[in-house]
């Protein structure tokens, strides 16, 4: 009997899942993606800087047995086991892998949506590229947000001679260890980037950026890299999500609503404790999602995730970079590779990602990094979350019990008060009768 599996989203997680699912000859895999090419999202800053196209043909990373449908899913009908396509028509499934990824979060800062330019998607980067080309080198460019994307974009443009200011909001590179942060700060300073820490952007216009400390920065071009959002497909389809809109799953990445739906990548929220949005997490999650589907087809119990992290890799222009090492639990440590060696490591990682995907396409089941244990940290997080939930539930129960008790006490008190009043009348009458009898 053939099993139909739909994979929604052709990014790092979706492609890995689709490739791995071809491990079985009796599984038909269809990948639905809005673009005809694979986007190297970790290179989008290079597309903006004109040093890399940031796209790869799907034939280089997708298994031959995977059918590619260039379209967008407008709704998931979990009960009917089918999806509606934006172009019209539907596709049925036995299992569905939800890997829709992430994009720019809608900025709440006044003027940001109108005048600041995001860089989270291929289309964002393609719109931004000609603007970078037309702005003069002397014109001030402001990058808002000091995570990896903000840092990489600032360095890429500064290396090309642009006058760049990086507004951090908090600290530069919040994930980084302080030693790694100092290394990045030195590189940015060497490129002429002005780094503004500890202040937020409060408003954006076509030629200025206002800061929370009262300053106004001239800005001919403002790039917005603050935060990520996810498509609302799951929520629109009536599936349970976390506060951000990621599909809520258990530790096997199975939807809490339907065991036929499995999530992977940035759009997954396992146990409401989502992993860091990153390519590093997406690819192993894609493999784990595929393994969960394959286990269910084989009527076996899927294994839970326990992902191991290695660190964070950031390019600092074409001439430098940093690889920040981390514990398996994704906490940065005081060791990093910086400078030109850091740039070589970053490029090695970028190329290695494509090789991982292509390798799984050519030999399904060969990828095994998702099986490397992340150690006890995640289980500790899960235990802590369960304890919090239990404590909150107990507190709620106690509160309800107290309220009920107070209500009952109040009711009894009111009744007793009424009885007491009546009793006083009776007692008085009785006493009078007794006195009269005594007299």
Tab-separated table of N, CA and C in Angstrom, residues 46-202:
chain	number	residue	atom	x	y	z
A	46	UNK	N	24.555	38.213	1.715
A	46	UNK	CA	25.458	38.259	0.572
A	46	UNK	C	24.718	38.664	-0.699
A	47	UNK	N	23.471	38.235	-0.819
A	47	UNK	CA	22.665	38.683	-1.956
A	47	UNK	C	22.496	40.197	-1.912
A	48	UNK	N	22.228	40.726	-0.734
A	48	UNK	CA	22.082	42.173	-0.580
A	48	UNK	C	23.391	42.888	-0.924
A	49	UNK	N	24.503	42.272	-0.548
A	49	UNK	CA	25.809	42.876	-0.833
A	49	UNK	C	26.337	42.569	-2.227
A	50	UNK	N	25.644	41.698	-2.965
A	50	UNK	CA	26.059	41.380	-4.323
A	50	UNK	C	27.200	40.396	-4.434
A	51	UNK	N	27.438	39.599	-3.382
A	51	UNK	CA	28.556	38.655	-3.424
A	51	UNK	C	28.119	37.206	-3.616
A	52	UNK	N	26.800	36.944	-3.614
A	52	UNK	CA	26.303	35.585	-3.821
A	52	UNK	C	24.824	35.651	-4.184
A	53	UNK	N	24.337	34.785	-5.079
A	53	UNK	CA	22.918	34.821	-5.445
A	53	UNK	C	21.991	34.249	-4.381
A	54	UNK	N	22.514	33.454	-3.469
A	54	UNK	CA	21.745	32.871	-2.360
A	54	UNK	C	20.658	31.901	-2.808
A	55	UNK	N	20.746	31.385	-4.020
A	55	UNK	CA	19.798	30.366	-4.474
A	55	UNK	C	20.553	29.218	-5.132
A	56	UNK	N	19.957	28.028	-5.045
A	56	UNK	CA	20.506	26.821	-5.651
A	56	UNK	C	19.361	26.104	-6.344
A	57	UNK	N	19.597	25.521	-7.483
A	57	UNK	CA	18.552	24.763	-8.173
A	57	UNK	C	18.159	23.553	-7.324
A	58	UNK	N	16.873	23.287	-7.272
A	58	UNK	CA	16.405	22.169	-6.454
A	58	UNK	C	16.990	20.834	-6.902
A	59	UNK	N	17.285	20.709	-8.167
A	59	UNK	CA	17.818	19.429	-8.653
A	59	UNK	C	19.161	19.089	-8.000
A	60	UNK	N	19.818	20.105	-7.415
A	60	UNK	CA	21.102	19.852	-6.755
A	60	UNK	C	20.950	19.407	-5.305
A	61	UNK	N	19.764	19.625	-4.723
A	61	UNK	CA	19.591	19.285	-3.301
A	61	UNK	C	18.388	18.395	-3.031
A	62	UNK	N	17.530	18.178	-4.027
A	62	UNK	CA	16.296	17.431	-3.814
A	62	UNK	C	16.356	16.073	-4.504
A	63	UNK	N	15.934	15.050	-3.794
A	63	UNK	CA	15.959	13.689	-4.340
A	63	UNK	C	15.092	13.594	-5.594
A	64	UNK	N	15.530	12.775	-6.534
A	64	UNK	CA	14.801	12.633	-7.796
A	64	UNK	C	13.373	12.141	-7.589
A	65	UNK	N	13.159	11.371	-6.549
A	65	UNK	CA	11.835	10.810	-6.319
A	65	UNK	C	10.838	11.775	-5.707
A	66	UNK	N	11.282	12.985	-5.349
A	66	UNK	CA	10.389	13.962	-4.732
A	66	UNK	C	9.737	14.817	-5.823
A	67	UNK	N	8.428	14.892	-5.792
A	67	UNK	CA	7.689	15.734	-6.729
A	67	UNK	C	7.634	17.154	-6.178
A	68	UNK	N	8.064	18.144	-6.952
A	68	UNK	CA	8.045	19.548	-6.530
A	68	UNK	C	6.827	20.239	-7.123
A	69	UNK	N	6.024	20.821	-6.256
A	69	UNK	CA	4.872	21.617	-6.681
A	69	UNK	C	5.138	23.063	-6.281
A	70	UNK	N	5.277	23.931	-7.261
A	70	UNK	CA	5.538	25.346	-6.978
A	70	UNK	C	4.199	26.037	-6.755
A	71	UNK	N	3.853	26.219	-5.504
A	71	UNK	CA	2.559	26.783	-5.140
A	71	UNK	C	2.596	27.132	-3.649
A	72	UNK	N	1.498	27.679	-3.169
A	72	UNK	CA	1.371	28.025	-1.757
A	72	UNK	C	0.137	27.344	-1.182
A	73	UNK	N	0.281	26.798	0.009
A	73	UNK	CA	-0.857	26.181	0.686
A	73	UNK	C	-1.644	27.270	1.404
A	74	UNK	N	-2.940	27.343	1.120
A	74	UNK	CA	-3.780	28.363	1.743
A	74	UNK	C	-4.504	27.844	2.981
A	75	UNK	N	-4.690	26.523	3.069
A	75	UNK	CA	-5.358	25.954	4.240
A	75	UNK	C	-5.096	24.448	4.330
A	76	UNK	N	-5.027	23.961	5.560
A	76	UNK	CA	-4.899	22.527	5.826
A	76	UNK	C	-6.217	22.021	6.382
A	77	UNK	N	-6.773	21.022	5.753
A	77	UNK	CA	-7.987	20.371	6.248
A	77	UNK	C	-7.557	19.064	6.910
A	78	UNK	N	-7.339	19.134	8.206
A	78	UNK	CA	-6.837	17.962	8.929
A	78	UNK	C	-7.847	16.819	8.932
A	79	UNK	N	-9.119	17.141	9.062
A	79	UNK	CA	-10.139	16.091	9.078
A	79	UNK	C	-10.224	15.378	7.730
A	80	UNK	N	-10.130	16.158	6.639
A	80	UNK	CA	-10.212	15.577	5.303
A	80	UNK	C	-8.886	15.104	4.754
A	81	UNK	N	-7.798	15.380	5.504
A	81	UNK	CA	-6.442	15.025	5.082
A	81	UNK	C	-6.137	15.529	3.674
A	82	UNK	N	-6.302	16.837	3.516
A	82	UNK	CA	-5.950	17.455	2.254
A	82	UNK	C	-5.598	18.915	2.496
A	83	UNK	N	-4.882	19.511	1.542
A	83	UNK	CA	-4.535	20.930	1.625
A	83	UNK	C	-5.108	21.640	0.409
A	84	UNK	N	-5.507	22.893	0.626
A	84	UNK	CA	-5.993	23.724	-0.469
A	84	UNK	C	-4.837	24.571	-0.978
A	85	UNK	N	-4.670	24.657	-2.280
A	85	UNK	CA	-3.595	25.425	-2.890
A	85	UNK	C	-4.090	26.802	-3.308
A	86	UNK	N	-3.206	27.781	-3.242
A	86	UNK	CA	-3.570	29.146	-3.603
A	86	UNK	C	-3.986	29.252	-5.063
A	87	UNK	N	-3.426	28.394	-5.902
A	87	UNK	CA	-3.732	28.416	-7.333
A	87	UNK	C	-5.031	27.698	-7.664
A	88	UNK	N	-5.653	27.107	-6.659
A	88	UNK	CA	-6.874	26.324	-6.865
A	88	UNK	C	-6.584	24.843	-6.771
A	89	UNK	N	-7.593	24.068	-6.417
A	89	UNK	CA	-7.403	22.627	-6.307
A	89	UNK	C	-6.908	22.219	-4.936
A	90	UNK	N	-6.800	20.927	-4.735
A	90	UNK	CA	-6.360	20.371	-3.458
A	90	UNK	C	-5.399	19.219	-3.693
A	91	UNK	N	-4.659	18.894	-2.646
A	91	UNK	CA	-3.790	17.718	-2.637
A	91	UNK	C	-4.082	16.936	-1.368
A	92	UNK	N	-4.294	15.627	-1.508
A	92	UNK	CA	-4.535	14.788	-0.357
A	92	UNK	C	-3.250	14.233	0.227
A	93	UNK	N	-3.334	13.744	1.452
A	93	UNK	CA	-2.149	13.179	2.097
A	93	UNK	C	-2.544	12.119	3.112
A	94	UNK	N	-1.596	11.248	3.409
A	94	UNK	CA	-1.698	10.341	4.552
A	94	UNK	C	-0.973	10.931	5.755
A	95	UNK	N	0.170	11.574	5.460
A	95	UNK	CA	0.933	12.303	6.480
A	95	UNK	C	1.360	13.636	5.899
A	96	UNK	N	1.494	14.621	6.787
A	96	UNK	CA	1.890	15.961	6.361
A	96	UNK	C	3.036	16.456	7.229
A	97	UNK	N	4.078	16.983	6.599
A	97	UNK	CA	5.193	17.604	7.321
A	97	UNK	C	5.057	19.114	7.174
A	98	UNK	N	4.864	19.779	8.288
A	98	UNK	CA	4.653	21.227	8.321
A	98	UNK	C	6.002	21.905	8.534
A	99	UNK	N	6.560	22.458	7.455
A	99	UNK	CA	7.902	23.066	7.521
A	99	UNK	C	7.893	24.409	6.800
A	100	UNK	N	6.968	25.272	7.195
A	100	UNK	CA	6.756	26.537	6.468
A	100	UNK	C	7.782	27.607	6.801
A	101	UNK	N	8.657	27.343	7.757
A	101	UNK	CA	9.739	28.273	8.036
A	101	UNK	C	9.293	29.537	8.750
A	102	UNK	N	10.070	30.595	8.568
A	102	UNK	CA	9.791	31.866	9.231
A	102	UNK	C	10.120	33.019	8.298
A	103	UNK	N	9.702	34.196	8.693
A	103	UNK	CA	9.989	35.404	7.911
A	103	UNK	C	10.149	36.572	8.850
A	104	UNK	N	9.970	37.766	8.346
A	104	UNK	CA	10.096	38.959	9.178
A	104	UNK	C	8.885	39.103	10.091
A	105	UNK	N	9.143	39.528	11.323
A	105	UNK	CA	8.041	39.857	12.222
A	105	UNK	C	7.518	41.242	11.850
A	106	UNK	N	6.216	41.420	11.972
A	106	UNK	CA	5.647	42.735	11.680
A	106	UNK	C	6.142	43.734	12.719
A	107	UNK	N	6.867	44.774	12.286
A	107	UNK	CA	7.402	45.733	13.256
A	107	UNK	C	6.308	46.627	13.822
A	108	UNK	N	6.351	46.840	15.133
A	108	UNK	CA	5.366	47.696	15.785
A	108	UNK	C	5.856	49.130	15.928
A	109	UNK	N	7.113	49.367	15.605
A	109	UNK	CA	7.695	50.708	15.718
A	109	UNK	C	7.098	51.603	14.638
A	110	UNK	N	6.620	52.784	14.996
A	110	UNK	CA	6.035	53.692	14.009
A	110	UNK	C	6.980	53.969	12.835
A	111	UNK	N	6.485	53.780	11.631
A	111	UNK	CA	7.250	54.065	10.425
A	111	UNK	C	8.112	52.928	9.936
A	112	UNK	N	8.308	51.905	10.755
A	112	UNK	CA	9.218	50.819	10.355
A	112	UNK	C	8.666	50.033	9.183
A	113	UNK	N	7.374	49.737	9.212
A	113	UNK	CA	6.784	48.967	8.117
A	113	UNK	C	6.830	49.723	6.799
A	114	UNK	N	6.732	51.056	6.872
A	114	UNK	CA	6.723	51.864	5.655
A	114	UNK	C	8.118	52.182	5.130
A	115	UNK	N	9.056	52.423	6.039
A	115	UNK	CA	10.342	52.975	5.605
A	115	UNK	C	11.560	52.078	5.853
A	116	UNK	N	11.423	51.038	6.679
A	116	UNK	CA	12.545	50.133	6.929
A	116	UNK	C	12.389	48.896	6.054
A	117	UNK	N	13.501	48.290	5.666
A	117	UNK	CA	13.491	47.181	4.711
A	117	UNK	C	13.935	45.886	5.394
A	118	UNK	N	13.068	44.873	5.414
A	118	UNK	CA	13.444	43.582	6.019
A	118	UNK	C	14.370	42.803	5.089
A	119	UNK	N	14.931	41.731	5.625
A	119	UNK	CA	15.882	40.917	4.853
A	119	UNK	C	15.714	39.434	5.158
A	120	UNK	N	14.538	39.054	5.673
A	120	UNK	CA	14.335	37.681	6.144
A	120	UNK	C	14.022	36.691	5.037
A	121	UNK	N	13.578	37.168	3.870
A	121	UNK	CA	13.215	36.262	2.785
A	121	UNK	C	13.967	36.622	1.509
A	122	UNK	N	13.904	35.724	0.533
A	122	UNK	CA	14.543	35.985	-0.753
A	122	UNK	C	13.972	37.246	-1.388
A	123	UNK	N	12.662	37.392	-1.339
A	123	UNK	CA	12.017	38.551	-1.942
A	123	UNK	C	12.439	39.843	-1.240
A	124	UNK	N	12.570	39.785	0.102
A	124	UNK	CA	13.058	40.948	0.846
A	124	UNK	C	14.440	41.359	0.346
A	125	UNK	N	15.334	40.378	0.262
A	125	UNK	CA	16.713	40.645	-0.147
A	125	UNK	C	16.785	41.149	-1.588
A	126	UNK	N	15.948	40.596	-2.457
A	126	UNK	CA	15.943	41.028	-3.857
A	126	UNK	C	15.446	42.464	-3.997
A	127	UNK	N	14.507	42.867	-3.160
A	127	UNK	CA	14.042	44.267	-3.178
A	127	UNK	C	15.079	45.215	-2.609
A	128	UNK	N	15.840	44.722	-1.636
A	128	UNK	CA	16.824	45.568	-0.969
A	128	UNK	C	18.078	45.777	-1.805
A	129	UNK	N	18.465	44.777	-2.578
A	129	UNK	CA	19.709	44.839	-3.357
A	129	UNK	C	19.809	46.078	-4.244
A	130	UNK	N	18.829	46.411	-5.078
A	130	UNK	CA	18.962	47.609	-5.916
A	130	UNK	C	19.016	48.908	-5.121
A	131	UNK	N	18.400	48.922	-3.950
A	131	UNK	CA	18.464	50.122	-3.112
A	131	UNK	C	19.882	50.338	-2.598
A	132	UNK	N	20.543	49.237	-2.242
A	132	UNK	CA	21.942	49.327	-1.801
A	132	UNK	C	22.825	49.819	-2.942
A	133	UNK	N	22.541	49.358	-4.137
A	133	UNK	CA	23.342	49.755	-5.300
A	133	UNK	C	23.187	51.237	-5.634
A	134	UNK	N	22.019	51.791	-5.371
A	134	UNK	CA	21.782	53.186	-5.754
A	134	UNK	C	22.191	54.186	-4.679
A	135	UNK	N	22.255	53.755	-3.418
A	135	UNK	CA	22.635	54.689	-2.368
A	135	UNK	C	24.132	54.958	-2.434
A	136	UNK	N	24.533	56.192	-2.244
A	136	UNK	CA	25.957	56.543	-2.326
A	136	UNK	C	26.710	56.006	-1.126
A	137	UNK	N	28.013	55.841	-1.299
A	137	UNK	CA	28.843	55.299	-0.227
A	137	UNK	C	28.837	56.198	1.005
A	138	UNK	N	28.696	57.503	0.778
A	138	UNK	CA	28.727	58.441	1.902
A	138	UNK	C	27.381	58.533	2.619
A	139	UNK	N	26.325	58.065	1.984
A	139	UNK	CA	24.998	58.166	2.587
A	139	UNK	C	24.884	57.226	3.778
A	140	UNK	N	24.303	57.702	4.882
A	140	UNK	CA	24.215	56.860	6.084
A	140	UNK	C	23.232	55.697	5.921
A	141	UNK	N	23.699	54.511	6.289
A	141	UNK	CA	22.870	53.307	6.270
A	141	UNK	C	22.721	52.821	7.708
A	142	UNK	N	21.484	52.562	8.128
A	142	UNK	CA	21.232	52.101	9.497
A	142	UNK	C	20.707	50.667	9.472
A	143	UNK	N	21.372	49.806	10.222
A	143	UNK	CA	20.914	48.422	10.396
A	143	UNK	C	20.328	48.326	11.797
A	144	UNK	N	19.080	47.889	11.897
A	144	UNK	CA	18.417	47.770	13.197
A	144	UNK	C	18.350	46.298	13.580
A	145	UNK	N	18.955	45.975	14.725
A	145	UNK	CA	18.989	44.584	15.184
A	145	UNK	C	20.385	44.026	15.110
A	146	UNK	N	20.882	43.493	16.225
A	146	UNK	CA	22.275	43.043	16.294
A	146	UNK	C	22.410	41.558	16.537
A	147	UNK	N	21.463	40.778	15.982
A	147	UNK	CA	21.633	39.338	15.927
A	147	UNK	C	22.523	38.998	14.748
A	148	UNK	N	22.642	37.724	14.389
A	148	UNK	CA	23.509	37.332	13.275
A	148	UNK	C	23.192	38.063	11.969
A	149	UNK	N	21.908	38.194	11.622
A	149	UNK	CA	21.551	38.839	10.355
A	149	UNK	C	21.963	40.300	10.346
A	150	UNK	N	21.711	40.998	11.434
A	150	UNK	CA	22.087	42.401	11.512
A	150	UNK	C	23.589	42.602	11.439
A	151	UNK	N	24.318	41.776	12.185
A	151	UNK	CA	25.778	41.874	12.186
A	151	UNK	C	26.336	41.574	10.799
A	152	UNK	N	25.851	40.499	10.179
A	152	UNK	CA	26.362	40.106	8.866
A	152	UNK	C	26.058	41.152	7.798
A	153	UNK	N	24.867	41.720	7.843
A	153	UNK	CA	24.504	42.742	6.862
A	153	UNK	C	25.327	43.998	7.063
A	154	UNK	N	25.513	44.395	8.299
A	154	UNK	CA	26.321	45.583	8.596
A	154	UNK	C	27.748	45.406	8.090
A	155	UNK	N	28.343	44.253	8.375
A	155	UNK	CA	29.728	44.005	7.950
A	155	UNK	C	29.828	43.927	6.431
A	156	UNK	N	28.862	43.274	5.794
A	156	UNK	CA	28.883	43.109	4.340
A	156	UNK	C	28.864	44.465	3.635
A	157	UNK	N	27.995	45.351	4.097
A	157	UNK	CA	27.860	46.661	3.453
A	157	UNK	C	29.015	47.587	3.817
A	158	UNK	N	29.480	47.515	5.054
A	158	UNK	CA	30.610	48.357	5.465
A	158	UNK	C	31.878	47.984	4.724
A	159	UNK	N	32.059	46.684	4.483
A	159	UNK	CA	33.239	46.238	3.754
A	159	UNK	C	33.254	46.788	2.336
A	160	UNK	N	32.066	47.094	1.813
A	160	UNK	CA	31.964	47.667	0.477
A	160	UNK	C	32.030	49.192	0.475
A	161	UNK	N	32.278	49.770	1.647
A	161	UNK	CA	32.493	51.206	1.723
A	161	UNK	C	31.328	52.033	2.202
A	162	UNK	N	30.238	51.402	2.572
A	162	UNK	CA	29.081	52.166	3.050
A	162	UNK	C	29.289	52.630	4.494
A	163	UNK	N	28.679	53.777	4.805
A	163	UNK	CA	28.743	54.330	6.159
A	163	UNK	C	27.610	53.709	6.977
A	164	UNK	N	27.935	52.744	7.811
A	164	UNK	CA	26.919	51.920	8.480
A	164	UNK	C	26.880	52.186	9.983
A	165	UNK	N	25.644	52.318	10.484
A	165	UNK	CA	25.401	52.351	11.925
A	165	UNK	C	24.556	51.140	12.293
A	166	UNK	N	24.973	50.400	13.304
A	166	UNK	CA	24.259	49.219	13.763
A	166	UNK	C	23.612	49.529	15.109
A	167	UNK	N	22.290	49.597	15.136
A	167	UNK	CA	21.560	49.873	16.373
A	167	UNK	C	21.138	48.551	16.990
A	168	UNK	N	21.668	48.256	18.170
A	168	UNK	CA	21.535	46.917	18.746
A	168	UNK	C	20.250	46.699	19.547
A	169	UNK	N	19.737	47.742	20.151
A	169	UNK	CA	18.611	47.561	21.060
A	169	UNK	C	19.120	47.164	22.435
A	170	UNK	N	19.798	46.053	22.512
A	170	UNK	CA	20.451	45.611	23.740
A	170	UNK	C	21.946	45.584	23.516
A	171	UNK	N	22.528	44.374	23.645
A	171	UNK	CA	23.965	44.239	23.424
A	171	UNK	C	24.224	43.705	22.017
A	172	UNK	N	25.427	43.887	21.560
A	172	UNK	CA	25.854	43.350	20.278
A	172	UNK	C	25.923	41.819	20.361
A	173	UNK	N	25.267	41.135	19.446
A	173	UNK	CA	25.329	39.668	19.417
A	173	UNK	C	24.952	39.041	20.730
A	174	UNK	N	23.661	39.101	21.140
A	174	UNK	CA	23.259	38.599	22.451
A	174	UNK	C	23.626	37.144	22.711
A	175	UNK	N	23.683	36.323	21.673
A	175	UNK	CA	24.014	34.907	21.857
A	175	UNK	C	25.479	34.709	22.229
A	176	UNK	N	26.330	35.594	21.749
A	176	UNK	CA	27.775	35.414	21.857
A	176	UNK	C	28.279	35.467	23.292
A	177	UNK	N	29.346	34.735	23.546
A	177	UNK	CA	30.088	34.894	24.795
A	177	UNK	C	30.773	36.265	24.757
A	178	UNK	N	31.059	36.832	25.911
A	178	UNK	CA	31.648	38.180	25.932
A	178	UNK	C	32.963	38.252	25.156
A	179	UNK	N	33.728	37.143	25.132
A	179	UNK	CA	34.982	37.139	24.379
A	179	UNK	C	34.698	37.192	22.878
A	180	UNK	N	33.717	36.422	22.447
A	180	UNK	CA	33.331	36.460	21.055
A	180	UNK	C	32.760	37.814	20.668
A	181	UNK	N	32.007	38.409	21.578
A	181	UNK	CA	31.412	39.726	21.324
A	181	UNK	C	32.502	40.778	21.120
A	182	UNK	N	33.543	40.696	21.924
A	182	UNK	CA	34.653	41.661	21.764
A	182	UNK	C	35.318	41.494	20.407
A	183	UNK	N	35.460	40.245	19.983
A	183	UNK	CA	36.075	39.977	18.681
A	183	UNK	C	35.245	40.575	17.551
A	184	UNK	N	33.932	40.402	17.620
A	184	UNK	CA	33.044	40.956	16.598
A	184	UNK	C	33.090	42.484	16.629
A	185	UNK	N	33.087	43.051	17.819
A	185	UNK	CA	33.128	44.516	17.948
A	185	UNK	C	34.396	45.089	17.324
A	186	UNK	N	35.520	44.413	17.527
A	186	UNK	CA	36.781	44.894	16.929
A	186	UNK	C	36.714	44.852	15.406
A	187	UNK	N	36.171	43.787	14.870
A	187	UNK	CA	36.067	43.673	13.413
A	187	UNK	C	35.155	44.759	12.847
A	188	UNK	N	34.000	44.969	13.486
A	188	UNK	CA	33.078	45.993	13.009
A	188	UNK	C	33.704	47.385	13.103
A	189	UNK	N	34.426	47.632	14.187
A	189	UNK	CA	35.099	48.926	14.326
A	189	UNK	C	36.128	49.108	13.221
A	190	UNK	N	36.843	48.040	12.886
A	190	UNK	CA	37.829	48.116	11.814
A	190	UNK	C	37.209	48.396	10.460
A	191	UNK	N	35.945	47.991	10.288
A	191	UNK	CA	35.228	48.257	9.041
A	191	UNK	C	34.550	49.624	9.045
A	192	UNK	N	34.639	50.319	10.179
A	192	UNK	CA	34.041	51.649	10.268
A	192	UNK	C	32.582	51.654	10.692
A	193	UNK	N	32.081	50.515	11.188
A	193	UNK	CA	30.689	50.454	11.628
A	193	UNK	C	30.539	51.122	12.986
A	194	UNK	N	29.573	52.017	13.105
A	194	UNK	CA	29.235	52.621	14.390
A	194	UNK	C	28.222	51.729	15.095
A	195	UNK	N	28.600	51.195	16.246
A	195	UNK	CA	27.726	50.285	16.989
A	195	UNK	C	27.080	51.040	18.133
A	196	UNK	N	25.749	51.027	18.161
A	196	UNK	CA	24.990	51.721	19.201
A	196	UNK	C	24.287	50.665	20.050
A	197	UNK	N	24.736	50.501	21.288
A	197	UNK	CA	24.154	49.488	22.174
A	197	UNK	C	23.269	50.145	23.223
A	198	UNK	N	22.324	49.370	23.742
A	198	UNK	CA	21.537	49.807	24.886
A	198	UNK	C	20.410	50.784	24.598
A	199	UNK	N	20.142	51.091	23.347
A	199	UNK	CA	19.017	51.972	23.010
A	199	UNK	C	18.185	51.325	21.908
A	200	UNK	N	16.906	51.651	21.894
A	200	UNK	CA	15.990	51.094	20.919
A	200	UNK	C	15.603	52.133	19.877
A	201	UNK	N	15.169	51.636	18.750
A	201	UNK	CA	14.602	52.517	17.732
A	201	UNK	C	13.141	52.752	18.093
A	202	UNK	N	12.734	54.031	18.146
A	202	UNK	CA	11.358	54.367	18.518
A	202	UNK	C	10.521	54.819	17.330
